[in-house]
């Protein structure tokens, strides 16, 4: 295990190399699964947390694709989800008739993702797939229903602790750490 | 010069290695220039084009920072700027009293950036700096005025041709190329 180089980080869960390796695997799989077909795949990143994962993964997907962002607000400034998601910043692109791949940083309760999938369905996406960097299946409260021939991809299964880095924040900080770690508890308790 | 590996690309201007090298240089400079000070720097990426540059550069900035996105619409679907920018998707974060670093993919006429700087000033930013991946100074129509002790950083000076890749699109495609190239003219003429 790499020693954390940041004084606020208790331990590192995935290093930059761990992450890039997994990103490459996911991107290869996605490139195979979505090969061919028209119109091009639309990759939708969920701002802000997924921005690093989205960037790294699309560079490795060897298909024509379009990119867009949405913002879904549900987390407060602490560590617990308040469970009431709303699309605070919508798509710019028209996804009618398109296959969509949602790129998330983390799925835990599933509330946010569920709301977003429903939104994309209502916008006419023919399929909605999900690629989440981290998955906390133990925290799932909502059963996720993908659309059409949608697929679910995940980077890593995440232990039930509060992680930061690689896009994920605590009070908007730590997003720029190139690795994922656990915050020292004194910082959020 | 690397041979383009994509059939639609005439020639490669900057390879993935060229880009990562320059990103590292810029990030070091930014880390020095913004060291210390409170509250933390706010890095604002201009969606969608700057999303790859933003991701790569914040991972290398070794300072506490917050990240946000804005969307400014001005380009049509072709290769010419329509010159009338509007903030179609605003900040989530409060930048009152903060130093802000705008991260752009490309500055050409300066219209988009000028509008965004004014917007950030109106939101109470104490300084507004700009870090643009590409700069086309020959195309400048507007003199840019930074705010406070704002600095201007640029990755590369770009020749006056239509470039794609590394976040930059033509009709929403090619953003995911990890390098920057020139499109074959038959594709947009």
GROMACS .gro file of C-alpha atoms in nm:
model
  378
    1UNK     CA    1   0.000   0.000   0.000
    2UNK     CA    2   0.139   0.336  -0.096
    3UNK     CA    3   0.193   0.580   0.191
    4UNK     CA    4  -0.030   0.879   0.160
    5UNK     CA    5   0.162   1.188   0.062
    6UNK     CA    6  -0.108   1.422   0.185
    7UNK     CA    7  -0.131   1.500   0.558
    8UNK     CA    8  -0.511   1.473   0.560
    9UNK     CA    9  -0.519   1.125   0.409
   10UNK     CA   10  -0.532   0.826   0.643
   11UNK     CA   11  -0.460   0.564   0.379
   12UNK     CA   12  -0.454   0.526   0.003
   13UNK     CA   13  -0.706   0.280  -0.144
   14UNK     CA   14  -0.612   0.304  -0.513
   15UNK     CA   15  -0.299   0.463  -0.651
   16UNK     CA   16  -0.278   0.654  -0.976
   17UNK     CA   17  -0.138   0.341  -1.142
   18UNK     CA   18  -0.418   0.120  -1.003
   19UNK     CA   19  -0.666   0.367  -1.145
   20UNK     CA   20  -0.512   0.402  -1.490
   21UNK     CA   21  -0.489   0.027  -1.522
   22UNK     CA   22  -0.854  -0.022  -1.439
   23UNK     CA   23  -0.957   0.268  -1.664
   24UNK     CA   24  -0.779   0.101  -1.955
   25UNK     CA   25  -0.963  -0.227  -1.890
   26UNK     CA   26  -1.301  -0.059  -1.872
   27UNK     CA   27  -1.235   0.149  -2.183
   28UNK     CA   28  -1.139  -0.162  -2.381
   29UNK     CA   29  -1.457  -0.337  -2.276
   30UNK     CA   30  -1.670  -0.035  -2.360
   31UNK     CA   31  -1.499   0.004  -2.699
   32UNK     CA   32  -1.589  -0.357  -2.780
   33UNK     CA   33  -1.943  -0.344  -2.645
   34UNK     CA   34  -2.041  -0.024  -2.829
   35UNK     CA   35  -1.856  -0.084  -3.153
   36UNK     CA   36  -2.055  -0.003  -3.462
   37UNK     CA   37  -2.405   0.129  -3.440
   38UNK     CA   38  -2.530   0.473  -3.520
   39UNK     CA   39  -2.560   0.747  -3.407
   40UNK     CA   40  -2.236   0.768  -3.204
   41UNK     CA   41  -2.243   0.684  -2.834
   42UNK     CA   42  -2.309   0.980  -2.603
   43UNK     CA   43  -2.098   0.978  -2.286
   44UNK     CA   44  -2.253   1.185  -2.007
   45UNK     CA   45  -2.038   1.275  -1.712
   46UNK     CA   46  -2.200   1.358  -1.381
   47UNK     CA   47  -2.036   1.680  -1.262
   48UNK     CA   48  -1.848   1.752  -1.061
   49UNK     CA   49  -1.719   1.429  -0.906
   50UNK     CA   50  -1.688   1.220  -1.220
   51UNK     CA   51  -1.483   1.474  -1.413
   52UNK     CA   52  -1.146   1.304  -1.369
   53UNK     CA   53  -1.277   0.954  -1.442
   54UNK     CA   54  -1.469   1.080  -1.747
   55UNK     CA   55  -1.158   1.245  -1.888
   56UNK     CA   56  -0.933   0.944  -1.838
   57UNK     CA   57  -1.181   0.693  -1.974
   58UNK     CA   58  -1.292   0.872  -2.290
   59UNK     CA   59  -0.930   0.919  -2.398
   60UNK     CA   60  -0.898   0.542  -2.399
   61UNK     CA   61  -1.230   0.462  -2.573
   62UNK     CA   62  -1.147   0.413  -2.937
   63UNK     CA   63  -1.490   0.490  -3.079
   64UNK     CA   64  -1.651   0.804  -3.219
   65UNK     CA   65  -1.845   0.955  -2.932
   66UNK     CA   66  -2.001   1.277  -2.810
   67UNK     CA   67  -1.951   1.410  -2.458
   68UNK     CA   68  -2.183   1.604  -2.232
   69UNK     CA   69  -2.224   1.686  -1.864
   70UNK     CA   70  -2.511   1.702  -1.622
   71UNK     CA   71  -2.513   1.819  -1.266
   72UNK     CA   72  -2.732   1.630  -1.020
   73UNK     CA   73  -2.750   1.775  -0.673
   74UNK     CA   74  -2.816   1.554  -0.375
   75UNK     CA   75  -2.516   1.544  -0.142
   76UNK     CA   76  -2.496   1.810   0.127
   77UNK     CA   77  -2.157   1.941   0.229
   78UNK     CA   78  -2.097   1.655   0.471
   79UNK     CA   79  -2.065   1.284   0.426
   80UNK     CA   80  -2.431   1.172   0.406
   81UNK     CA   81  -2.661   1.176   0.105
   82UNK     CA   82  -2.986   1.361   0.161
   83UNK     CA   83  -3.150   1.135  -0.099
   84UNK     CA   84  -3.342   1.400  -0.295
   85UNK     CA   85  -3.179   1.437  -0.636
   86UNK     CA   86  -3.251   1.708  -0.890
   87UNK     CA   87  -3.098   1.780  -1.229
   88UNK     CA   88  -2.950   2.123  -1.157
   89UNK     CA   89  -2.768   2.151  -1.487
   90UNK     CA   90  -2.909   1.965  -1.785
   91UNK     CA   91  -2.763   1.819  -2.103
   92UNK     CA   92  -2.663   2.043  -2.390
   93UNK     CA   93  -2.685   1.763  -2.645
   94UNK     CA   94  -2.995   1.599  -2.787
   95UNK     CA   95  -2.984   1.230  -2.690
   96UNK     CA   96  -3.302   1.130  -2.870
   97UNK     CA   97  -3.236   0.799  -3.043
   98UNK     CA   98  -2.887   0.766  -2.896
   99UNK     CA   99  -2.716   0.510  -2.680
  100UNK     CA  100  -2.601   0.688  -2.365
  101UNK     CA  101  -2.324   0.592  -2.122
  102UNK     CA  102  -2.349   0.768  -1.786
  103UNK     CA  103  -2.013   0.813  -1.617
  104UNK     CA  104  -2.029   0.844  -1.239
  105UNK     CA  105  -1.768   0.872  -0.967
  106UNK     CA  106  -1.953   0.659  -0.714
  107UNK     CA  107  -2.284   0.483  -0.676
  108UNK     CA  108  -2.404   0.419  -0.325
  109UNK     CA  109  -2.777   0.451  -0.246
  110UNK     CA  110  -2.855   0.467  -0.617
  111UNK     CA  111  -3.095   0.760  -0.574
  112UNK     CA  112  -2.894   1.000  -0.789
  113UNK     CA  113  -2.830   0.751  -1.063
  114UNK     CA  114  -3.187   0.630  -1.070
  115UNK     CA  115  -3.314   0.984  -1.117
  116UNK     CA  116  -3.065   1.049  -1.392
  117UNK     CA  117  -3.148   0.727  -1.579
  118UNK     CA  118  -3.518   0.818  -1.569
  119UNK     CA  119  -3.434   1.165  -1.699
  120UNK     CA  120  -3.235   1.024  -1.990
  121UNK     CA  121  -3.514   0.782  -2.072
  122UNK     CA  122  -3.755   1.071  -2.083
  123UNK     CA  123  -3.518   1.246  -2.326
  124UNK     CA  124  -3.546   0.958  -2.570
  125UNK     CA  125  -3.225   0.765  -2.516
  126UNK     CA  126  -3.260   0.419  -2.674
  127UNK     CA  127  -3.028   0.266  -2.419
  128UNK     CA  128  -2.873   0.392  -2.096
  129UNK     CA  129  -2.562   0.224  -1.961
  130UNK     CA  130  -2.362   0.319  -1.654
  131UNK     CA  131  -1.991   0.323  -1.588
  132UNK     CA  132  -1.914   0.408  -1.228
  133UNK     CA  133  -1.563   0.441  -1.093
  134UNK     CA  134  -1.660   0.316  -0.748
  135UNK     CA  135  -1.951   0.107  -0.633
  136UNK     CA  136  -2.076   0.071  -0.275
  137UNK     CA  137  -2.331  -0.208  -0.321
  138UNK     CA  138  -2.385  -0.242   0.056
  139UNK     CA  139  -2.538   0.105   0.056
  140UNK     CA  140  -2.788   0.045  -0.224
  141UNK     CA  141  -3.143   0.160  -0.142
  142UNK     CA  142  -3.283   0.168  -0.496
  143UNK     CA  143  -3.282  -0.109  -0.754
  144UNK     CA  144  -3.126   0.034  -1.068
  145UNK     CA  145  -3.304  -0.020  -1.397
  146UNK     CA  146  -3.099   0.046  -1.705
  147UNK     CA  147  -3.269   0.133  -2.033
  148UNK     CA  148  -3.275  -0.086  -2.343
  149UNK     CA  149  -2.961  -0.297  -2.378
  150UNK     CA  150  -2.788  -0.090  -2.113
  151UNK     CA  151  -2.485  -0.235  -1.936
  152UNK     CA  152  -2.334  -0.166  -1.594
  153UNK     CA  153  -1.960  -0.120  -1.557
  154UNK     CA  154  -1.771  -0.046  -1.240
  155UNK     CA  155  -1.411   0.031  -1.162
  156UNK     CA  156  -1.378  -0.093  -0.807
  157UNK     CA  157  -1.598  -0.205  -0.526
  158UNK     CA  158  -1.559   0.048  -0.250
  159UNK     CA  159  -1.558  -0.027   0.122
  160UNK     CA  160  -1.821   0.155   0.325
  161UNK     CA  161  -1.605   0.448   0.428
  162UNK     CA  162  -1.579   0.805   0.311
  163UNK     CA  163  -1.333   0.832   0.024
  164UNK     CA  164  -1.183   1.136  -0.145
  165UNK     CA  165  -0.963   1.206  -0.442
  166UNK     CA  166  -0.981   1.138  -0.815
  167UNK     CA  167  -1.268   1.385  -0.848
  168UNK     CA  168  -1.439   1.305  -0.519
  169UNK     CA  169  -1.457   1.573  -0.255
  170UNK     CA  170  -1.510   1.655   0.105
  171UNK     CA  171  -1.650   2.006   0.127
  172UNK     CA  172  -1.532   2.061  -0.231
  173UNK     CA  173  -1.167   1.987  -0.146
  174UNK     CA  174  -0.944   1.692  -0.241
  175UNK     CA  175  -1.094   1.646  -0.589
  176UNK     CA  176  -0.751   1.703  -0.745
  177UNK     CA  177  -0.570   1.420  -0.568
  178UNK     CA  178  -0.470   1.178  -0.847
  179UNK     CA  179  -0.536   0.880  -0.618
  180UNK     CA  180  -0.822   0.769  -0.391
  181UNK     CA  181  -0.784   0.769  -0.018
  182UNK     CA  182  -0.969   0.776   0.312
  183UNK     CA  183  -0.981   1.105   0.499
  184UNK     CA  184  -0.855   1.115   0.856
  185UNK     CA  185  -1.174   1.090   1.066
  186UNK     CA  186  -1.089   1.395   1.278
  187UNK     CA  187  -1.146   1.601   0.963
  188UNK     CA  188  -1.512   1.512   0.924
  189UNK     CA  189  -1.638   1.387   1.257
  190UNK     CA  190   0.577   1.417  -3.623
  191UNK     CA  191   0.361   1.126  -3.520
  192UNK     CA  192   0.146   0.977  -3.795
  193UNK     CA  193  -0.220   1.024  -3.724
  194UNK     CA  194  -0.385   0.698  -3.626
  195UNK     CA  195  -0.733   0.825  -3.706
  196UNK     CA  196  -0.852   0.828  -4.067
  197UNK     CA  197  -1.012   1.174  -4.035
  198UNK     CA  198  -0.698   1.342  -3.906
  199UNK     CA  199  -0.468   1.515  -4.155
  200UNK     CA  200  -0.179   1.565  -3.916
  201UNK     CA  201  -0.103   1.557  -3.545
  202UNK     CA  202   0.003   1.888  -3.389
  203UNK     CA  203   0.068   1.771  -3.031
  204UNK     CA  204   0.096   1.413  -2.916
  205UNK     CA  205  -0.025   1.280  -2.584
  206UNK     CA  206   0.332   1.302  -2.453
  207UNK     CA  207   0.373   1.661  -2.575
  208UNK     CA  208   0.053   1.748  -2.394
  209UNK     CA  209   0.134   1.575  -2.065
  210UNK     CA  210   0.475   1.738  -2.058
  211UNK     CA  211   0.331   2.083  -2.107
  212UNK     CA  212   0.053   2.018  -1.854
  213UNK     CA  213   0.315   1.926  -1.594
  214UNK     CA  214   0.505   2.251  -1.659
  215UNK     CA  215   0.193   2.464  -1.631
  216UNK     CA  216   0.078   2.285  -1.317
  217UNK     CA  217   0.414   2.343  -1.148
  218UNK     CA  218   0.403   2.711  -1.231
  219UNK     CA  219   0.046   2.742  -1.107
  220UNK     CA  220   0.130   2.555  -0.786
  221UNK     CA  221   0.408   2.805  -0.718
  222UNK     CA  222   0.211   3.115  -0.814
  223UNK     CA  223  -0.094   3.031  -0.603
  224UNK     CA  224   0.082   2.880  -0.304
  225UNK     CA  225  -0.052   2.994   0.029
  226UNK     CA  226  -0.340   3.232   0.051
  227UNK     CA  227  -0.691   3.168   0.166
  228UNK     CA  228  -0.957   3.067   0.073
  229UNK     CA  229  -0.839   2.789  -0.160
  230UNK     CA  230  -0.807   2.858  -0.532
  231UNK     CA  231  -1.120   2.785  -0.736
  232UNK     CA  232  -1.050   2.622  -1.073
  233UNK     CA  233  -1.334   2.672  -1.320
  234UNK     CA  234  -1.339   2.459  -1.631
  235UNK     CA  235  -1.525   2.580  -1.938
  236UNK     CA  236  -1.737   2.285  -2.052
  237UNK     CA  237  -1.729   2.100  -2.267
  238UNK     CA  238  -1.403   2.155  -2.456
  239UNK     CA  239  -1.174   2.212  -2.159
  240UNK     CA  240  -1.275   1.896  -1.974
  241UNK     CA  241  -0.968   1.690  -2.063
  242UNK     CA  242  -0.721   1.973  -1.998
  243UNK     CA  243  -0.890   2.058  -1.668
  244UNK     CA  244  -0.868   1.698  -1.550
  245UNK     CA  245  -0.504   1.653  -1.643
  246UNK     CA  246  -0.391   1.983  -1.497
  247UNK     CA  247  -0.568   1.973  -1.159
  248UNK     CA  248  -0.422   1.630  -1.089
  249UNK     CA  249  -0.078   1.787  -1.112
  250UNK     CA  250  -0.152   2.103  -0.910
  251UNK     CA  251  -0.028   2.034  -0.560
  252UNK     CA  252  -0.248   2.284  -0.379
  253UNK     CA  253  -0.584   2.261  -0.204
  254UNK     CA  254  -0.840   2.373  -0.459
  255UNK     CA  255  -1.208   2.358  -0.544
  256UNK     CA  256  -1.336   2.271  -0.891
  257UNK     CA  257  -1.640   2.390  -1.078
  258UNK     CA  258  -1.771   2.410  -1.435
  259UNK     CA  259  -1.948   2.666  -1.643
  260UNK     CA  260  -2.089   2.632  -1.990
  261UNK     CA  261  -2.057   2.928  -2.223
  262UNK     CA  262  -2.227   2.894  -2.557
  263UNK     CA  263  -2.099   3.078  -2.858
  264UNK     CA  264  -1.973   2.836  -3.122
  265UNK     CA  265  -2.221   2.709  -3.374
  266UNK     CA  266  -2.184   2.356  -3.508
  267UNK     CA  267  -1.929   2.458  -3.768
  268UNK     CA  268  -1.586   2.609  -3.748
  269UNK     CA  269  -1.666   2.980  -3.696
  270UNK     CA  270  -1.750   3.156  -3.371
  271UNK     CA  271  -2.085   3.333  -3.368
  272UNK     CA  272  -1.933   3.589  -3.128
  273UNK     CA  273  -2.232   3.618  -2.891
  274UNK     CA  274  -2.146   3.436  -2.568
  275UNK     CA  275  -2.390   3.352  -2.292
  276UNK     CA  276  -2.342   3.161  -1.967
  277UNK     CA  277  -2.577   2.869  -2.034
  278UNK     CA  278  -2.477   2.676  -1.724
  279UNK     CA  279  -2.352   2.872  -1.424
  280UNK     CA  280  -2.122   2.797  -1.132
  281UNK     CA  281  -2.237   2.582  -0.846
  282UNK     CA  282  -1.978   2.725  -0.608
  283UNK     CA  283  -1.971   3.065  -0.443
  284UNK     CA  284  -1.655   3.243  -0.563
  285UNK     CA  285  -1.704   3.559  -0.357
  286UNK     CA  286  -1.366   3.653  -0.213
  287UNK     CA  287  -1.183   3.375  -0.397
  288UNK     CA  288  -0.900   3.363  -0.646
  289UNK     CA  289  -1.033   3.196  -0.960
  290UNK     CA  290  -0.842   3.018  -1.235
  291UNK     CA  291  -1.041   2.973  -1.556
  292UNK     CA  292  -0.936   2.671  -1.757
  293UNK     CA  293  -1.012   2.693  -2.128
  294UNK     CA  294  -0.938   2.469  -2.423
  295UNK     CA  295  -0.869   2.748  -2.669
  296UNK     CA  296  -0.879   3.126  -2.681
  297UNK     CA  297  -0.919   3.282  -3.022
  298UNK     CA  298  -1.135   3.596  -3.060
  299UNK     CA  299  -1.147   3.633  -2.682
  300UNK     CA  300  -1.522   3.701  -2.681
  301UNK     CA  301  -1.612   3.394  -2.473
  302UNK     CA  302  -1.335   3.445  -2.223
  303UNK     CA  303  -1.403   3.815  -2.188
  304UNK     CA  304  -1.768   3.748  -2.105
  305UNK     CA  305  -1.673   3.483  -1.855
  306UNK     CA  306  -1.415   3.702  -1.679
  307UNK     CA  307  -1.674   3.979  -1.645
  308UNK     CA  308  -1.922   3.728  -1.503
  309UNK     CA  309  -1.671   3.606  -1.245
  310UNK     CA  310  -1.586   3.962  -1.148
  311UNK     CA  311  -1.956   4.028  -1.094
  312UNK     CA  312  -1.966   3.722  -0.867
  313UNK     CA  313  -1.704   3.874  -0.640
  314UNK     CA  314  -1.386   3.692  -0.738
  315UNK     CA  315  -1.085   3.882  -0.601
  316UNK     CA  316  -0.869   3.771  -0.888
  317UNK     CA  317  -0.936   3.595  -1.216
  318UNK     CA  318  -0.653   3.415  -1.393
  319UNK     CA  319  -0.672   3.213  -1.713
  320UNK     CA  320  -0.502   2.894  -1.818
  321UNK     CA  321  -0.578   2.808  -2.178
  322UNK     CA  322  -0.450   2.494  -2.346
  323UNK     CA  323  -0.426   2.662  -2.687
  324UNK     CA  324  -0.396   3.024  -2.784
  325UNK     CA  325  -0.463   3.172  -3.128
  326UNK     CA  326  -0.340   3.528  -3.073
  327UNK     CA  327  -0.375   3.614  -3.445
  328UNK     CA  328  -0.752   3.576  -3.405
  329UNK     CA  329  -0.792   3.806  -3.105
  330UNK     CA  330  -1.071   4.064  -3.142
  331UNK     CA  331  -1.109   4.160  -2.776
  332UNK     CA  332  -0.840   4.280  -2.537
  333UNK     CA  333  -0.855   4.054  -2.232
  334UNK     CA  334  -0.860   4.216  -1.891
  335UNK     CA  335  -0.785   3.986  -1.602
  336UNK     CA  336  -0.910   4.070  -1.252
  337UNK     CA  337  -0.690   4.162  -0.958
  338UNK     CA  338  -0.351   3.992  -0.970
  339UNK     CA  339  -0.476   3.756  -1.238
  340UNK     CA  340  -0.220   3.575  -1.455
  341UNK     CA  341  -0.244   3.431  -1.805
  342UNK     CA  342  -0.106   3.087  -1.879
  343UNK     CA  343  -0.111   2.906  -2.209
  344UNK     CA  344  -0.012   2.561  -2.318
  345UNK     CA  345   0.074   2.613  -2.682
  346UNK     CA  346   0.035   2.877  -2.946
  347UNK     CA  347  -0.195   2.735  -3.207
  348UNK     CA  348  -0.169   2.795  -3.581
  349UNK     CA  349  -0.475   2.945  -3.744
  350UNK     CA  350  -0.636   2.620  -3.852
  351UNK     CA  351  -0.922   2.416  -3.716
  352UNK     CA  352  -0.796   2.171  -3.456
  353UNK     CA  353  -0.970   1.881  -3.285
  354UNK     CA  354  -0.892   1.637  -3.009
  355UNK     CA  355  -0.802   1.663  -2.642
  356UNK     CA  356  -1.153   1.789  -2.564
  357UNK     CA  357  -1.200   1.998  -2.877
  358UNK     CA  358  -1.470   1.897  -3.121
  359UNK     CA  359  -1.605   1.926  -3.466
  360UNK     CA  360  -1.981   1.877  -3.452
  361UNK     CA  361  -1.934   1.723  -3.107
  362UNK     CA  362  -1.701   1.449  -3.234
  363UNK     CA  363  -1.325   1.392  -3.180
  364UNK     CA  364  -1.322   1.525  -2.823
  365UNK     CA  365  -1.190   1.191  -2.699
  366UNK     CA  366  -0.876   1.183  -2.912
  367UNK     CA  367  -0.588   1.198  -2.661
  368UNK     CA  368  -0.385   1.416  -2.899
  369UNK     CA  369  -0.449   1.732  -3.101
  370UNK     CA  370  -0.471   1.721  -3.476
  371UNK     CA  371  -0.601   1.900  -3.783
  372UNK     CA  372  -0.912   1.758  -3.949
  373UNK     CA  373  -0.898   1.667  -4.316
  374UNK     CA  374  -1.051   1.968  -4.491
  375UNK     CA  375  -1.298   1.758  -4.689
  376UNK     CA  376  -1.473   1.686  -4.358
  377UNK     CA  377  -1.567   2.044  -4.286
  378UNK     CA  378  -1.557   2.235  -4.611
   0.00000   0.00000   0.00000
